[in-house]
Each structure stands twice: as structure tokens, then as C-alpha cells.
């Protein structure tokens, strides 16, 4: 099921409903793309029709970010819980390990995808990582060939949004994998290059405050949330 938030389709499923749908598509050999939707992207898409169309063309748009949940509540919608990019990747990987589907990690600086793969294998020893590729190889055909020779069912692309979604859309007809997810900076997080907020901050839902303390210039990005909610209220009057 989908619900529109500022003109962008967003899936209403929680993790337990979403993951079987993604794997059913793999089994049916139906290609699908998962994009993470947050208030920042929705505000950008409001001003950028091409970005909006790109997000809407994806088969799955997951509600990443609490702002999307609040927006749905304000418009009396059905999106009840966050489905984050990081946790969706984790659940896809867990299910892939369980049912023997292989994954490929494409993106981030040289060495990072390998380190991320090692961490994933530590957590899920049965996982098959068909290959990795850093996100700075300029020869696109070489990247496509590397992925296709590895024959993974699932491709995670970590080059930042919307670059990664544009790349997937442009090349997926020529690529072997059936399931695609754009995962931004997730390989860096997995590899341990970027620390998540301490547990105390996570527990009270204040990771944003921790990041703001580390990086005060983020206030500009964070001010997008109140602007976004104001826009939702305005449109639902
Ligand atoms: N990146 C890449 N190729 C590029 C540009 C960026 O692989 O040409 C990688 C970069 O190394 C980083 C990720 O893309 O690992 C960008 O993460 P960011 O946190 O900016 O993405 P977001 O989650 O904000 O979309």
C-alpha cells in the first residue's frame, strides 16, 4: 500500500510486511528499487519535479525519518512506524543469508565496502557476498561487468541520494540483480567510519541532538523538519 506525502508515494508497510514483498519480487524475477524517503528529500522534491518523478518511479519508498510518520498522522494516514534505510538493509541481508540469496555492495571510498561486507558476514555467517566495488570507479561499463559476473540477486548502492537512485535507474535493465536499494552513507556506518550516537541519545530518540552538538552547522538541515511539517499542515487545511 502507498500513501502520498507532498506528492510522493510512500509505502505504509512495516518491516515484517515489507521484507516478504521484496523477496517475492526476487523470486518472481521482478526488478525493484527501494528508496528511503525523509522530510529533506520531500522538501527537495517539492521544488524539483524530476526528483519527485524519480522517487515516484521506484517500486518501494520506505518512510525513513520520524517527520514522515508525523506527516502521515497529521493527514490521518496509515504510515505508523519508521522503516529506515539502515534497518531495511539489515533485514534484507538477514533474509538473504537465511534463504541463500547473494548480495553485492557498490559504493563508498575504496576499502569501505569490503570492511562493511566483513562486518555483515560476522553478524550473518551464512551470508553470501558476491562482490564489492568502491564508488569512485569512473568506467561504468567495468562496474556493470563486475556486478554481472558476480551474479548477485541483491545490489546495495551507497553513493548518496539521488546519485545512487539515478545510477540504478539508468543501468538496471543491463544489470543482473533483481532487488536494488540506495543506502547512502550506510557502508561507512557498517565499516565503523561513522559512529552512531551513544545509546543514551538513541534511547530517547535524540540522535539528531547528538549530531547537532558534533556539527552545529547541521542546524540548517534540521530546520527543514519544522518547515516540512508546516507545509503538511498548510496542504491539509
Ligand atoms: N560516494 C561514492 N561515490 C561518489 C560520491 C559519494 O561512493 O561519487 C559515497 C561516499 O563515499 C559516501 C556516500 O557515497 O560513502 C555518501 O553518503 P552520504 O552520507 O552523503 O549520503 P546520504 O545518506 O546523505 O544520501
PDB file of N, CA, C and O and ligand atoms in Angstrom, residues 107-109 135-136 158-161 163-164 183-185 188 221, ligand 1:
ATOM      1  N   UNK A 107      29.783   1.095  -3.768  1.00  0.00           N
ATOM      2  CA  UNK A 107      29.779   2.475  -3.305  1.00  0.00           C
ATOM      3  C   UNK A 107      30.787   2.713  -2.197  1.00  0.00           C
ATOM      4  O   UNK A 107      31.449   1.789  -1.730  1.00  0.00           O
ATOM      5  N   UNK A 108      30.908   3.973  -1.798  1.00  0.00           N
ATOM      6  CA  UNK A 108      31.821   4.468  -0.755  1.00  0.00           C
ATOM      7  C   UNK A 108      33.297   4.390  -1.209  1.00  0.00           C
ATOM      8  O   UNK A 108      33.606   3.872  -2.281  1.00  0.00           O
ATOM      9  N   UNK A 109      34.164   4.910  -0.356  1.00  0.00           N
ATOM     10  CA  UNK A 109      35.593   5.012  -0.699  1.00  0.00           C
ATOM     11  C   UNK A 109      36.224   3.613  -0.760  1.00  0.00           C
ATOM     12  O   UNK A 109      35.726   2.681  -0.120  1.00  0.00           O
ATOM     13  N   UNK A 135      32.888   3.279  -4.882  1.00  0.00           N
ATOM     14  CA  UNK A 135      32.006   4.187  -5.617  1.00  0.00           C
ATOM     15  C   UNK A 135      32.724   5.248  -6.431  1.00  0.00           C
ATOM     16  O   UNK A 135      32.118   6.254  -6.802  1.00  0.00           O
ATOM     17  N   UNK A 136      34.021   5.037  -6.707  1.00  0.00           N
ATOM     18  CA  UNK A 136      34.756   6.083  -7.421  1.00  0.00           C
ATOM     19  C   UNK A 136      35.367   5.585  -8.731  1.00  0.00           C
ATOM     20  O   UNK A 136      36.165   6.286  -9.354  1.00  0.00           O
ATOM     21  N   UNK A 158      25.687   2.651  -2.486  1.00  0.00           N
ATOM     22  CA  UNK A 158      25.916   3.691  -1.464  1.00  0.00           C
ATOM     23  C   UNK A 158      26.729   4.826  -2.061  1.00  0.00           C
ATOM     24  O   UNK A 158      27.945   4.898  -1.890  1.00  0.00           O
ATOM     25  N   UNK A 159      26.054   5.723  -2.795  1.00  0.00           N
ATOM     26  CA  UNK A 159      26.768   6.866  -3.388  1.00  0.00           C
ATOM     27  C   UNK A 159      26.086   8.190  -3.060  1.00  0.00           C
ATOM     28  O   UNK A 159      26.359   9.201  -3.696  1.00  0.00           O
ATOM     29  N   UNK A 160      25.185   8.175  -2.073  1.00  0.00           N
ATOM     30  CA  UNK A 160      24.434   9.387  -1.743  1.00  0.00           C
ATOM     31  C   UNK A 160      23.215   9.502  -2.648  1.00  0.00           C
ATOM     32  O   UNK A 160      23.185   8.956  -3.752  1.00  0.00           O
ATOM     33  N   UNK A 161      22.211  10.192  -2.152  1.00  0.00           N
ATOM     34  CA  UNK A 161      20.954  10.340  -2.881  1.00  0.00           C
ATOM     35  C   UNK A 161      20.871  11.746  -3.491  1.00  0.00           C
ATOM     36  O   UNK A 161      21.266  12.709  -2.832  1.00  0.00           O
ATOM     37  N   UNK A 163      22.061  10.510  -6.410  1.00  0.00           N
ATOM     38  CA  UNK A 163      23.029   9.935  -7.352  1.00  0.00           C
ATOM     39  C   UNK A 163      22.850   8.414  -7.493  1.00  0.00           C
ATOM     40  O   UNK A 163      22.824   7.866  -8.598  1.00  0.00           O
ATOM     41  N   UNK A 164      22.730   7.747  -6.335  1.00  0.00           N
ATOM     42  CA  UNK A 164      22.639   6.281  -6.370  1.00  0.00           C
ATOM     43  C   UNK A 164      21.357   5.811  -7.062  1.00  0.00           C
ATOM     44  O   UNK A 164      21.378   4.852  -7.840  1.00  0.00           O
ATOM     45  N   UNK A 183      21.492   3.157  -0.397  1.00  0.00           N
ATOM     46  CA  UNK A 183      21.674   3.169   1.049  1.00  0.00           C
ATOM     47  C   UNK A 183      22.578   4.291   1.574  1.00  0.00           C
ATOM     48  O   UNK A 183      22.994   4.262   2.736  1.00  0.00           O
ATOM     49  N   UNK A 184      22.865   5.310   0.738  1.00  0.00           N
ATOM     50  CA  UNK A 184      23.581   6.500   1.234  1.00  0.00           C
ATOM     51  C   UNK A 184      24.893   6.194   1.920  1.00  0.00           C
ATOM     52  O   UNK A 184      25.756   5.515   1.361  1.00  0.00           O
ATOM     53  N   UNK A 185      25.048   6.674   3.136  1.00  0.00           N
ATOM     54  CA  UNK A 185      26.314   6.502   3.859  1.00  0.00           C
ATOM     55  C   UNK A 185      26.378   5.241   4.709  1.00  0.00           C
ATOM     56  O   UNK A 185      27.249   5.124   5.578  1.00  0.00           O
ATOM     57  N   UNK A 188      29.673   3.246   5.294  1.00  0.00           N
ATOM     58  CA  UNK A 188      30.599   3.912   6.226  1.00  0.00           C
ATOM     59  C   UNK A 188      30.212   3.597   7.664  1.00  0.00           C
ATOM     60  O   UNK A 188      31.081   3.378   8.511  1.00  0.00           O
ATOM     61  N   UNK A 221      20.112  22.120   8.089  1.00  0.00           N
ATOM     62  CA  UNK A 221      19.401  20.933   7.593  1.00  0.00           C
ATOM     63  C   UNK A 221      18.234  20.596   8.505  1.00  0.00           C
ATOM     64  O   UNK A 221      17.152  20.244   8.052  1.00  0.00           O
TER      65      UNK A 221
HETATM   66  N1  LIG B   1      30.125   8.298  -2.676  1.00  0.00           N
HETATM   67  C1  LIG B   1      30.561   7.434  -3.670  1.00  0.00           C
HETATM   68  N2  LIG B   1      30.791   7.916  -4.920  1.00  0.00           N
HETATM   69  C2  LIG B   1      30.617   9.233  -5.236  1.00  0.00           C
HETATM   70  C3  LIG B   1      30.129  10.104  -4.228  1.00  0.00           C
HETATM   71  C4  LIG B   1      29.878   9.592  -2.955  1.00  0.00           C
HETATM   72  O1  LIG B   1      30.730   6.250  -3.422  1.00  0.00           O
HETATM   73  O2  LIG B   1      30.847   9.591  -6.375  1.00  0.00           O
HETATM   74  C5  LIG B   1      29.879   7.751  -1.341  1.00  0.00           C
HETATM   75  C6  LIG B   1      30.636   8.428  -0.213  1.00  0.00           C
HETATM   76  O3  LIG B   1      31.946   7.889  -0.105  1.00  0.00           O
HETATM   77  C7  LIG B   1      29.763   8.068   0.981  1.00  0.00           C
HETATM   78  C8  LIG B   1      28.363   8.030   0.363  1.00  0.00           C
HETATM   79  O4  LIG B   1      28.536   7.957  -1.036  1.00  0.00           O
HETATM   80  O5  LIG B   1      30.091   6.782   1.449  1.00  0.00           O
HETATM   81  C9  LIG B   1      27.541   9.310   0.611  1.00  0.00           C
HETATM   82  O6  LIG B   1      26.980   9.225   1.792  1.00  0.00           O
HETATM   83  P1  LIG B   1      26.041  10.410   2.326  1.00  0.00           P
HETATM   84  O7  LIG B   1      26.009  10.244   3.789  1.00  0.00           O
HETATM   85  O8  LIG B   1      26.443  11.703   1.715  1.00  0.00           O
HETATM   86  O9  LIG B   1      24.651  10.002   1.662  1.00  0.00           O
HETATM   87  P2  LIG B   1      23.181  10.282   2.206  1.00  0.00           P
HETATM   88  O10 LIG B   1      22.907   9.149   3.172  1.00  0.00           O
HETATM   89  O11 LIG B   1      23.218  11.636   2.847  1.00  0.00           O
HETATM   90  O12 LIG B   1      22.340  10.199   0.959  1.00  0.00           O
END
